[in-house]
Amino acid sequence: MALLMGAVAYDPKVVTIWAGFRSWFADQGLDFDFVLYSHYERQVEDLAAGRIDAAWNSPLAWIRTERLAAAHNWRATPLVMRDTDRDLTSVIVVRSDSPFHDVADLKGETIAVGAVDSPQATMIPVSFLRAAGLRPEVDTMIRRHDVGVGLHGDHIGGERDAARALAAGTVSAACMTDTNHLLFGREGTLSAGSTRVIARTESFDHCNLSVGASMPEDDMRRFGDLLLSMSYTDPRVRPLFDLEGLTTWLPGRTSGYAALATAVDETDFYDSAGGVTAGEEYAP
Amino acid sequence: MSTPSAPVIDLEDLGFEQGAHLLIQRALRDLPPGDELAVTGSDPALVVHLEAWCRQFGHRVHDPGGGAEGVRARVVRGHTDLNRWSAAERAGGPGSNGVVENPAPHWGLAARGALIEQGGPELPFDLTERKLVWADIAPNLYATAVSAQWNPDEAVQWEAEVALPDEVERAVVQIMTYLVENEQAALVIPARLLSRIHPHFREVVQLLAVQAADEARHVEVFTRRALLKGGEMGTSAVSGRESLATLLTEPDFSLASFLLSVLGEGSFLNLLSFLDRYAPDPVTRQVTRLARQDEARHVAFGVGHLQYQSAVDPSLRTRLRAAVERRHDALVDTAGLNQDVFDALVTLVAGEWTPQAVKRGYAEVQRLRTEMDEGRQHRLIRLGFPPDEAADLSALHTRNFM
Ligand SMILES: [Fe+2]
Ligand SMILES: [Fe+2]
């Protein structure tokens, strides 16, 4: 029976990528197939219900998966992750000519973030600010940019809108990943040298390929071994890696999700049993 | 100062938003994977951006900010860039001596001699064998063809005095109408063939492209001459169109080239010389003379290509013979040349409606046919056919000339 994986269709390239991997797996004798979801919550619920065997999970989706698994006593495994999803950081950025040099200087100011469910552009940075003494909506105003809610920040639009708000001067600071700060500088959304990084979060991990309870142990090992054997030197794999933005698969790990778990608890995004408690603002 | 074990790159105030990756890449290029590069520089975002950039390209940043004086980060060189090019190969060589026998389909549109990353789409060129498309004279013929291009506005004196008796003018218009129809076939065929040839055989594709452009000019100048006096175009008979249709349906590159260039355009060389000789006005003379110069190149490539091919493929002549016979059988029940065209050629030579003039005209057109036949036999012999076989095959050529 086919090993069935879920993926969220945040971009049309998702089809190219997973259809490409599917035919590569077929050549290795693995019957692999995938289904697409329009947002992460239904995908996680289907993984929990055993309707799919694996899921390409955002870090937030992983946390919910982990909580559902713990609450219902099944095992969830982060099988592999992209090398490029390890040890990311997000940055708090201000305009170069602004008087802000430290997070504390942002007291009473408005800070732009991404979508409500973006780990990297909203949840982790806001939690970081809170830890630095800036309580959201008390010490500082948070201006969200809700693009692609339910995609857990995979859609870059919210982050880019936050950067634009900073450039336009309607906010005092903006939150984004280090990678996107570089991207926005290179593409001109933020003109080179016009912004300054005043703070940087601890490093955290991003997506992983999560395996649910329905996949037998042997199949999981085989699936993981095949993924880890994919090489950037293989001309069939390389274009797919380039599209998916990795240079090699690495074993999954759980050590990089603590900051996000804290943020989830602080905002009551999910409860400890994996229920969605985020309220009306989160409507994927 | 850099030491052999720990090279240092100083970016000064250059940031990653301004191209710093170029200097990092260059410094990493000659390091083996696993070696370190120390980075100094004053851009405030240097470390943040260096880490983001390295993550994306498979390098690691190690011990940022620590260590020697001014060093803000250490890059551990990865091998992603090396992996990308590890199985790369050269697509032959850039010169015409670098043409390979069988260029790979995935080389696609890459320049000949380029370093080819493995993988990528296989483009649907079906003419991918050197022996099927190449001719050693193609590079020189291309260069000659480019330098011999002419501008119809300047090369022809359209203002020259043209005042012919009505019936002679009508004969000229009929001949031009016939020429346009044949030139259109001669344009479409190389254009279709060139889109099927692997771009590795660059000079052949270029030559066919210029050939198609030549034919486009011929279509133009013959049309302009036909309309010079403001009349209507002449007739187009089914028989002529049937003859040309059999040329368009030949899928084999060598056979199409043989039928079109060696036999068809070869016969046209005689026709265009004839029209030059008997042109009743300077415009007709100029347009046919200009077209003839171009046609001579088209014939030369056809002959050169087939000479090359028959040297590597002894069975070629059998297939050429079969192609002529097949085309003859397909056309055997058709009339061949449009009667209006034949009559117009006679009229052109006669110039007047006296029995003696018509007799002279008719004899000259018969002589043209003999010249065409001799020319075809001569070219067939150059391709290696014995004289008697050359004579047989020439006799089977279409009566439509093209
Ligand atoms: Fe022509
Ligand atoms: Fe021609």
XYZ file of C-alpha atoms and ligand atoms in Angstrom:
688
model
C 0.000 0.000 0.000
C 1.256 3.453 -0.859
C 2.948 5.544 1.757
C 0.822 8.668 1.792
C 2.233 12.080 2.708
C 0.433 15.385 3.155
C 1.831 18.719 2.015
C 0.374 22.208 2.188
C -0.041 23.875 -1.199
C 1.377 27.273 -0.288
C 2.791 27.624 -3.816
C 2.278 25.801 -7.152
C 5.876 24.569 -7.000
C 4.816 22.162 -4.237
C 3.289 19.953 -6.947
C 6.465 19.988 -9.066
C 8.602 19.153 -6.055
C 6.590 16.276 -4.629
C 5.632 14.825 -8.015
C 9.374 14.822 -8.789
C 10.221 13.122 -5.500
C 7.377 10.666 -6.069
C 8.838 9.487 -9.381
C 12.310 9.305 -7.803
C 10.895 7.113 -5.002
C 9.119 4.946 -7.579
C 12.465 4.314 -9.281
C 13.820 3.144 -5.931
C 10.863 0.787 -5.544
C 8.994 2.835 -2.926
C 5.294 3.349 -3.518
C 4.941 6.940 -2.349
C 2.091 9.361 -2.966
C 1.017 12.722 -1.630
C -2.122 14.755 -1.017
C -2.333 18.528 -0.811
C -3.964 20.635 1.889
C -4.886 24.285 1.774
C -3.729 24.838 5.367
C -1.801 23.039 8.091
C -4.545 22.390 10.649
C -6.502 19.894 8.579
C -3.262 18.173 7.572
C -2.268 17.707 11.224
C -5.734 16.422 12.086
C -5.553 13.918 9.239
C -2.117 12.780 10.384
C -3.484 12.288 13.896
C -6.444 10.353 12.501
C -4.148 8.093 10.458
C -5.625 9.245 7.135
C -2.097 10.120 6.020
C 1.110 8.424 7.114
C 3.392 11.455 7.026
C 3.159 15.210 6.732
C 5.469 17.945 5.566
C 4.963 20.052 8.674
C 5.670 23.661 9.526
C 7.303 24.051 12.952
C 3.948 25.158 14.339
C 2.233 22.138 12.801
C 4.932 19.955 14.350
C 4.173 21.360 17.796
C 0.488 20.629 17.397
C 1.321 17.132 16.082
C 3.541 16.493 19.085
C 0.805 17.624 21.505
C -1.915 15.566 19.808
C 0.374 12.545 19.883
C 1.169 12.975 23.564
C -2.476 13.490 24.484
C -3.659 10.428 22.578
C -0.708 8.250 23.242
C 0.690 7.703 19.798
C 4.140 8.293 18.468
C 5.099 11.177 16.142
C 8.572 11.259 14.632
C 10.359 14.143 12.933
C 11.949 11.901 10.306
C 14.055 14.328 8.263
C 14.484 18.047 7.764
C 16.160 20.314 5.241
C 19.691 21.432 6.119
C 18.471 24.956 5.475
C 15.789 24.617 8.165
C 18.278 24.262 11.010
C 19.461 27.137 13.171
C 17.512 29.993 11.649
C 17.237 33.297 13.453
C 14.816 36.161 13.197
C 15.853 39.762 13.482
C 14.258 42.950 14.830
C 14.997 45.661 12.312
C 14.671 49.453 12.494
C 15.410 52.226 10.020
C 19.074 53.230 10.089
C 18.247 56.858 10.807
C 15.948 56.016 13.734
C 16.897 56.646 17.364
C 16.351 52.987 18.367
C 19.430 50.973 19.283
C 18.080 48.392 21.647
C 14.878 46.434 22.102
C 14.112 48.500 25.189
C 14.048 51.620 22.986
C 10.941 50.215 21.304
C 8.787 50.767 24.361
C 5.655 52.598 23.295
C 6.415 52.022 19.612
C 4.589 50.053 16.917
C 6.279 46.911 15.641
C 5.348 45.208 12.356
C 5.139 41.434 12.250
C 3.919 38.859 9.742
C 0.784 36.711 9.824
C -0.785 35.640 13.119
C 0.472 32.072 12.621
C 3.977 32.825 11.345
C 6.532 31.236 13.706
C 9.459 33.194 12.317
C 7.940 36.610 11.626
C 5.415 36.838 14.482
C 5.301 34.232 17.216
C 8.990 33.759 18.043
C 9.923 37.461 17.700
C 6.959 38.615 19.815
C 7.885 36.057 22.467
C 11.468 37.334 22.264
C 10.277 40.927 22.819
C 8.152 39.787 25.752
C 11.169 38.104 27.306
C 13.064 41.361 26.844
C 10.382 43.150 28.869
C 8.092 44.444 26.134
C 4.613 43.037 26.726
C 2.645 43.065 23.461
C -0.249 45.536 23.399
C 0.892 46.868 26.788
C 4.430 48.158 26.306
C 4.334 48.092 22.557
C 1.823 47.871 19.689
C 2.031 44.867 17.377
C 0.897 45.445 13.799
C 0.156 42.129 12.139
C 0.227 41.483 8.381
C -2.131 38.573 7.897
C -1.295 37.143 4.475
C -1.976 33.439 3.940
C -3.370 32.647 7.379
C -3.265 28.865 7.906
C -0.013 28.561 5.948
C 2.006 29.159 9.132
C 4.087 31.891 7.569
C 5.128 29.875 4.505
C 3.699 32.658 2.383
C 6.342 35.364 2.384
C 3.753 38.112 1.752
C 3.116 38.995 5.399
C 6.810 39.332 6.130
C 7.348 41.485 3.068
C 4.407 43.711 4.021
C 5.979 44.172 7.463
C 9.249 45.216 5.799
C 7.343 47.632 3.527
C 5.603 49.177 6.532
C 9.023 49.779 8.072
C 10.355 51.345 4.868
C 7.230 53.518 4.601
C 7.713 54.767 8.146
C 4.324 53.628 9.451
C 5.979 51.404 12.074
C 9.154 51.752 14.120
C 10.454 48.226 13.727
C 9.763 45.032 11.823
C 10.390 41.331 12.438
C 11.616 38.893 9.805
C 14.044 36.016 9.322
C 17.728 36.724 8.726
C 17.321 35.183 5.255
C 14.434 37.472 4.357
C 16.218 40.549 5.693
C 18.977 39.718 3.222
C 16.443 38.964 0.472
C 14.495 42.198 1.025
C 17.756 44.135 0.915
C 18.844 42.482 -2.296
C 15.493 42.774 -4.079
C 15.042 46.401 -3.000
C 12.010 46.087 -0.707
C 14.413 47.559 1.849
C 17.081 49.659 0.191
C 20.607 48.552 1.039
C 21.872 50.057 4.258
C 18.538 51.709 5.055
C 17.845 49.407 8.006
C 19.665 48.290 11.099
C 19.386 45.004 13.012
C 18.966 45.822 16.697
C 18.282 42.320 17.988
C 18.409 38.726 16.918
C 16.565 35.753 18.414
C 18.232 32.550 19.528
C 18.451 30.072 16.685
C 15.485 27.823 16.026
C 14.519 25.077 13.568
C 11.881 25.230 10.872
C 9.968 22.507 8.986
C 10.280 18.762 9.321
C 8.816 15.699 7.660
C 6.700 14.227 10.446
C 5.686 10.581 10.500
C 2.547 9.453 12.282
C 1.543 6.235 14.017
C 0.097 4.579 10.915
C 3.501 3.990 9.345
C 5.146 0.692 10.340
C 8.625 0.948 11.858
C 10.327 -0.768 8.886
C 8.642 1.461 6.338
C 9.639 4.520 8.313
C 13.274 3.389 8.390
C 13.257 2.676 4.658
C 11.586 6.013 3.873
C 14.099 7.882 6.027
C 17.095 6.039 4.553
C 15.964 6.803 1.018
C 15.474 10.488 1.808
C 18.892 10.722 3.435
C 20.473 9.000 0.420
C 19.273 11.688 -1.995
C 22.311 13.545 -3.274
C 22.802 16.965 -4.738
C 25.155 15.312 -7.241
C 22.185 13.414 -8.740
C 20.937 15.419 -11.738
C 17.379 14.185 -11.142
C 17.377 15.244 -7.504
C 19.258 18.539 -7.816
C 16.554 20.596 -9.564
C 14.047 19.423 -6.929
C 16.417 20.347 -4.102
C 16.961 23.748 -5.731
C 13.182 24.290 -5.900
C 12.626 23.068 -2.358
C 15.611 25.073 -1.095
C 17.869 22.467 0.479
C 21.261 21.016 -0.329
C 20.843 17.816 1.699
C 18.328 16.106 3.980
C 19.369 15.820 7.622
C 17.871 13.612 10.332
C 14.945 15.293 12.078
C 15.476 16.639 15.606
C 13.266 18.167 18.257
C 15.829 20.428 19.884
C 15.010 23.503 17.805
C 11.339 24.047 18.687
C 11.463 25.220 22.316
C 11.183 28.944 21.573
C 8.115 28.352 19.446
C 6.524 26.089 22.065
C 6.931 28.911 24.554
C 5.314 31.349 22.145
C 2.418 28.927 21.572
C 1.791 28.768 25.319
C 2.103 32.517 25.826
C -0.537 33.183 23.186
C -2.725 30.144 23.953
C -2.407 29.214 20.304
C -2.825 25.497 20.987
C -3.670 23.874 24.307
C -1.500 21.162 25.770
C -3.633 18.473 24.109
C -3.191 20.003 20.661
C -6.577 21.731 20.461
C -6.721 25.010 18.524
C -7.355 27.729 21.127
C -6.096 30.712 19.143
C -9.546 32.261 18.911
C -11.252 34.246 16.198
C -8.105 35.932 14.942
C -6.900 32.608 13.636
C -9.290 31.420 10.947
C -7.441 29.414 8.307
C 47.353 38.696 7.114
C 46.325 35.370 5.740
C 48.185 32.198 6.571
C 47.970 28.924 4.619
C 45.789 27.353 7.306
C 43.413 30.257 7.822
C 42.887 32.618 4.914
C 41.138 35.894 5.711
C 38.878 37.893 3.462
C 38.371 41.544 4.318
C 35.050 42.864 3.031
C 35.763 46.403 4.329
C 32.358 48.112 4.375
C 30.832 45.939 1.632
C 27.557 44.284 2.677
C 25.671 41.281 1.348
C 23.025 43.646 0.013
C 25.752 45.089 -2.209
C 27.437 41.959 -3.555
C 29.660 40.750 -0.686
C 28.869 37.153 -1.662
C 31.045 37.571 -4.764
C 34.172 38.089 -2.673
C 33.253 35.284 -0.285
C 32.576 32.901 -3.165
C 35.865 33.766 -4.809
C 37.777 33.232 -1.580
C 36.040 29.876 -1.004
C 36.568 28.692 -4.558
C 40.085 27.411 -4.055
C 39.557 25.992 -0.557
C 38.862 22.296 -0.074
C 35.550 21.429 1.662
C 35.935 21.566 5.429
C 38.533 24.339 5.383
C 37.839 27.643 7.067
C 37.759 31.183 5.808
C 37.926 34.054 8.293
C 35.844 37.099 7.425
C 36.443 40.683 8.505
C 34.440 43.756 7.585
C 32.506 46.628 9.040
C 28.959 46.194 7.685
C 26.746 45.984 10.796
C 24.607 43.203 9.303
C 27.618 41.220 8.115
C 27.290 38.245 10.458
C 23.493 37.979 10.161
C 23.651 38.006 6.374
C 26.732 35.803 6.122
C 24.983 33.132 8.171
C 21.820 33.366 6.071
C 23.806 33.201 2.854
C 25.973 30.281 3.978
C 22.948 28.281 5.146
C 21.428 28.626 1.684
C 24.573 27.508 -0.156
C 25.614 24.627 2.065
C 28.431 26.372 3.962
C 28.510 26.643 7.753
C 29.426 29.578 9.911
C 31.526 28.592 12.842
C 32.447 30.531 15.948
C 31.078 33.851 14.733
C 32.671 36.858 16.289
C 35.387 34.966 18.140
C 39.076 34.461 17.586
C 41.641 36.636 15.888
C 41.618 40.386 15.714
C 38.762 41.852 13.696
C 37.470 38.452 12.592
C 33.681 38.538 12.745
C 32.918 35.044 11.495
C 34.521 31.875 10.183
C 33.031 30.094 7.203
C 33.482 26.338 6.924
C 33.457 25.594 3.228
C 30.733 23.156 2.092
C 30.574 21.176 -1.133
C 27.199 22.074 -2.645
C 28.725 24.123 -5.469
C 31.244 21.366 -6.200
C 28.489 18.745 -6.227
C 26.506 20.759 -8.749
C 29.371 20.679 -11.244
C 30.976 17.361 -10.334
C 29.586 15.485 -13.350
C 29.568 18.459 -15.707
C 30.953 18.002 -19.211
C 31.949 20.204 -22.138
C 29.470 20.318 -25.020
C 32.160 19.633 -27.589
C 34.367 22.549 -28.581
C 33.384 26.051 -29.692
C 35.030 25.884 -33.140
C 33.779 23.841 -36.064
C 36.462 21.263 -35.221
C 34.695 20.785 -31.872
C 31.526 19.322 -33.395
C 30.800 15.897 -31.893
C 29.094 12.930 -33.540
C 26.091 12.704 -31.214
C 25.397 15.750 -29.026
C 23.277 14.829 -25.985
C 19.616 15.911 -26.049
C 19.972 17.573 -22.617
C 22.679 19.897 -23.962
C 19.667 21.609 -25.473
C 20.279 25.201 -26.447
C 23.615 25.525 -24.642
C 26.446 27.136 -26.557
C 28.791 24.625 -28.174
C 31.812 24.275 -25.913
C 29.919 25.398 -22.782
C 30.392 23.512 -19.509
C 27.121 21.609 -19.129
C 25.575 20.926 -15.731
C 24.169 17.379 -15.776
C 20.398 17.005 -15.946
C 17.754 19.346 -17.274
C 15.120 18.871 -19.944
C 15.840 16.930 -23.107
C 14.762 19.097 -25.997
C 12.930 17.418 -28.867
C 15.455 17.988 -31.657
C 15.344 14.885 -33.825
C 18.278 15.630 -36.127
C 21.067 14.925 -33.663
C 23.667 13.021 -35.648
C 26.602 14.776 -37.205
C 26.554 12.545 -40.250
C 22.917 13.426 -40.955
C 23.241 17.212 -40.980
C 26.842 18.314 -41.173
C 28.857 19.567 -44.108
C 32.429 20.791 -43.704
C 31.703 23.738 -45.965
C 28.837 24.972 -43.754
C 30.956 27.425 -41.667
C 32.467 29.045 -44.741
C 29.195 29.088 -46.629
C 27.519 30.775 -43.661
C 30.190 33.479 -43.538
C 29.865 34.028 -47.292
C 26.079 34.096 -47.091
C 26.089 36.736 -44.343
C 28.486 38.983 -46.238
C 26.433 38.607 -49.437
C 23.138 39.841 -47.984
C 21.542 42.624 -49.993
C 18.828 45.167 -49.345
C 16.000 44.939 -51.920
C 15.395 48.699 -51.696
C 18.970 49.510 -52.638
C 20.071 46.576 -54.777
C 17.242 46.960 -57.306
C 16.556 50.135 -59.286
C 12.810 50.086 -58.890
C 12.555 53.475 -60.607
C 14.079 52.216 -63.859
C 12.015 52.611 -67.031
C 9.759 49.592 -67.573
C 7.375 49.942 -70.532
C 6.604 46.585 -72.064
C 3.867 45.575 -74.498
C 0.880 44.386 -72.429
C 1.314 40.731 -73.287
C 5.025 40.695 -72.491
C 4.313 42.429 -69.189
C 1.666 39.775 -68.476
C 4.216 37.064 -69.246
C 6.652 38.626 -66.782
C 3.907 38.817 -64.145
C 3.042 35.140 -64.727
C 6.650 34.082 -64.341
C 6.998 36.162 -61.167
C 3.816 34.602 -59.768
C 5.298 31.174 -60.397
C 8.627 32.162 -58.828
C 6.943 33.488 -55.660
C 5.131 30.176 -55.212
C 8.358 28.227 -55.538
C 10.306 30.624 -53.301
C 7.707 30.153 -50.609
C 8.365 26.422 -50.677
C 12.098 27.128 -50.576
C 11.554 29.361 -47.517
C 9.364 26.999 -45.534
C 11.490 23.867 -46.043
C 14.798 25.075 -44.532
C 12.875 26.895 -41.799
C 11.159 23.641 -40.821
C 14.351 21.641 -41.025
C 16.420 24.049 -38.965
C 14.011 23.853 -36.051
C 14.636 20.087 -35.932
C 18.443 20.246 -35.947
C 20.327 20.037 -32.638
C 21.715 23.562 -32.051
C 25.114 21.957 -31.466
C 25.384 22.004 -35.288
C 25.310 25.765 -35.057
C 26.747 26.624 -38.473
C 24.209 24.437 -40.275
C 21.334 26.052 -38.364
C 22.770 29.501 -39.074
C 23.221 28.705 -42.737
C 19.644 27.467 -43.078
C 18.401 30.568 -41.228
C 20.199 32.823 -43.704
C 18.911 30.638 -46.533
C 15.352 31.174 -45.286
C 16.068 34.916 -45.093
C 17.369 34.793 -48.690
C 14.119 33.196 -49.791
C 12.138 35.825 -47.901
C 13.882 38.483 -50.006
C 13.244 36.527 -53.175
C 9.543 36.370 -52.335
C 9.645 40.123 -51.811
C 11.467 41.163 -54.978
C 9.512 38.832 -57.266
C 6.245 40.089 -55.763
C 7.343 43.708 -56.197
C 8.316 43.106 -59.821
C 4.973 41.409 -60.492
C 3.072 44.395 -59.076
C 5.348 47.061 -60.563
C 2.872 48.140 -63.197
C -0.151 47.878 -60.946
C -1.686 44.740 -62.490
C -2.942 41.550 -60.945
C -0.894 38.478 -60.087
C -0.880 35.571 -62.567
C -2.232 32.049 -62.130
C -1.298 29.221 -59.792
C -2.101 25.755 -61.180
C -2.839 22.649 -59.159
C 0.024 20.817 -60.863
C 2.660 23.222 -59.529
C 1.246 23.119 -56.036
C 1.147 19.312 -56.154
C 4.796 19.207 -57.085
C 5.795 21.510 -54.235
C 3.581 19.646 -51.760
C 5.680 16.512 -52.257
C 8.762 18.513 -51.273
C 7.156 19.701 -48.042
C 6.161 16.220 -46.942
C 9.684 14.731 -47.142
C 10.670 14.286 -43.465
C 14.223 13.052 -44.033
C 16.701 15.926 -43.835
C 19.073 14.545 -46.452
C 16.334 13.580 -48.867
C 14.568 16.924 -48.474
C 17.848 18.713 -49.026
C 18.523 16.554 -52.085
C 15.137 17.134 -53.686
C 14.991 20.848 -52.851
C 18.561 22.074 -53.139
C 20.365 19.740 -55.489
C 17.589 18.997 -57.966
C 15.067 21.836 -57.477
C 17.241 24.863 -56.756
C 19.840 23.402 -59.110
C 17.271 23.561 -61.929
C 16.353 27.067 -60.804
C 19.935 28.217 -61.383
C 19.351 27.545 -65.089
C 15.926 29.154 -65.010
C 17.217 32.312 -63.341
C 20.116 32.545 -65.826
C 17.583 32.205 -68.610
C 15.460 35.014 -67.147
C 18.542 37.189 -66.740
C 19.419 36.591 -70.401
C 15.943 37.249 -71.795
C 14.717 39.807 -69.277
C 12.760 42.423 -71.200
C 13.422 45.144 -68.609
C 16.169 46.062 -66.106
C 14.098 45.332 -62.974
C 13.352 41.762 -64.072
C 17.030 41.310 -64.898
C 18.217 42.638 -61.515
C 15.838 40.602 -59.362
C 16.575 37.337 -61.131
C 20.336 37.972 -61.089
C 20.327 38.744 -57.333
C 18.257 35.647 -56.583
C 20.577 33.485 -58.661
C 23.632 34.482 -56.594
C 21.851 33.324 -53.439
C 20.593 30.112 -55.039
C 24.116 29.128 -56.022
C 24.983 29.003 -52.294
C 21.884 26.961 -51.494
C 22.859 24.424 -54.129
C 26.471 24.367 -52.904
C 25.379 23.505 -49.362
C 23.040 20.768 -50.587
C 25.771 19.204 -52.700
C 28.423 19.626 -49.976
C 26.237 18.111 -47.290
C 25.345 15.100 -49.413
C 28.928 14.570 -50.557
C 29.951 14.466 -46.887
C 27.124 12.145 -46.018
C 27.615 9.718 -48.882
C 31.273 9.417 -47.851
C 30.206 8.154 -44.397
C 27.080 6.292 -45.509
C 27.447 4.175 -48.688
C 23.719 3.366 -48.661
C 22.819 7.023 -49.155
C 22.741 6.935 -52.941
C 20.226 4.106 -52.926
C 17.958 6.172 -50.697
C 18.395 9.269 -52.869
C 17.458 7.273 -55.914
C 14.393 5.885 -54.154
C 13.336 9.400 -53.128
C 13.420 10.621 -56.718
C 11.476 7.605 -57.883
C 8.916 7.981 -55.114
C 8.358 11.613 -55.973
C 8.111 10.807 -59.653
C 5.481 8.136 -58.976
C 3.507 10.566 -56.842
C 3.529 13.143 -59.642
C 3.285 10.865 -62.655
C -0.355 11.631 -63.328
C -0.035 15.381 -62.868
C 0.646 17.919 -65.567
C 3.870 19.284 -64.085
C 4.604 22.841 -65.132
C 1.669 25.240 -65.257
C 0.942 25.722 -68.984
C 0.651 29.488 -68.411
C 4.239 29.521 -67.135
C 5.558 27.605 -70.108
C 3.773 29.921 -72.518
C 5.041 32.970 -70.645
C 8.638 31.779 -70.959
C 8.175 31.361 -74.714
C 6.532 34.782 -74.979
C 9.377 36.380 -73.063
C 11.947 35.164 -75.589
C 9.728 35.782 -78.604
C 8.867 39.342 -77.591
C 6.428 39.611 -80.488
C 3.610 37.602 -82.117
C 5.250 36.438 -85.314
C 5.650 32.741 -86.189
C 9.420 33.105 -86.398
C 9.644 34.774 -83.022
C 7.466 32.100 -81.395
C 9.542 29.357 -82.995
C 12.696 30.939 -81.586
C 11.084 31.260 -78.166
C 9.924 27.685 -78.120
C 13.374 26.435 -79.130
C 15.009 28.490 -76.392
C 12.704 27.052 -73.724
C 13.519 23.575 -74.997
C 17.199 24.478 -74.721
C 16.571 25.640 -71.124
C 15.169 22.211 -70.319
C 18.211 20.564 -71.817
C 20.504 22.816 -69.758
C 18.586 21.989 -66.607
C 18.897 18.287 -67.358
C 22.635 18.583 -67.986
C 23.102 20.572 -64.763
C 21.241 17.952 -62.719
C 23.253 15.127 -64.260
C 26.472 16.991 -63.525
C 25.544 17.425 -59.836
C 24.379 13.812 -59.538
C 27.726 12.664 -60.867
C 29.437 14.831 -58.228
C 27.447 12.906 -55.628
C 28.934 9.686 -56.988
C 26.205 8.421 -59.333
C 27.489 6.739 -62.504
C 26.658 8.809 -65.639
C 23.933 6.490 -66.943
C 22.171 6.408 -63.591
C 22.524 10.195 -63.304
C 20.801 10.545 -66.669
C 17.939 8.239 -65.622
C 17.378 10.058 -62.356
C 17.533 13.508 -63.900
C 14.832 12.472 -66.354
C 12.542 11.547 -63.458
C 12.776 15.050 -61.914
C 9.519 17.004 -61.715
C 8.456 18.914 -64.806
C 7.660 21.816 -62.501
C 11.470 22.440 -62.282
C 11.356 22.867 -58.449
Fe 15.171 31.496 -53.737
Fe 17.017 28.834 -52.516
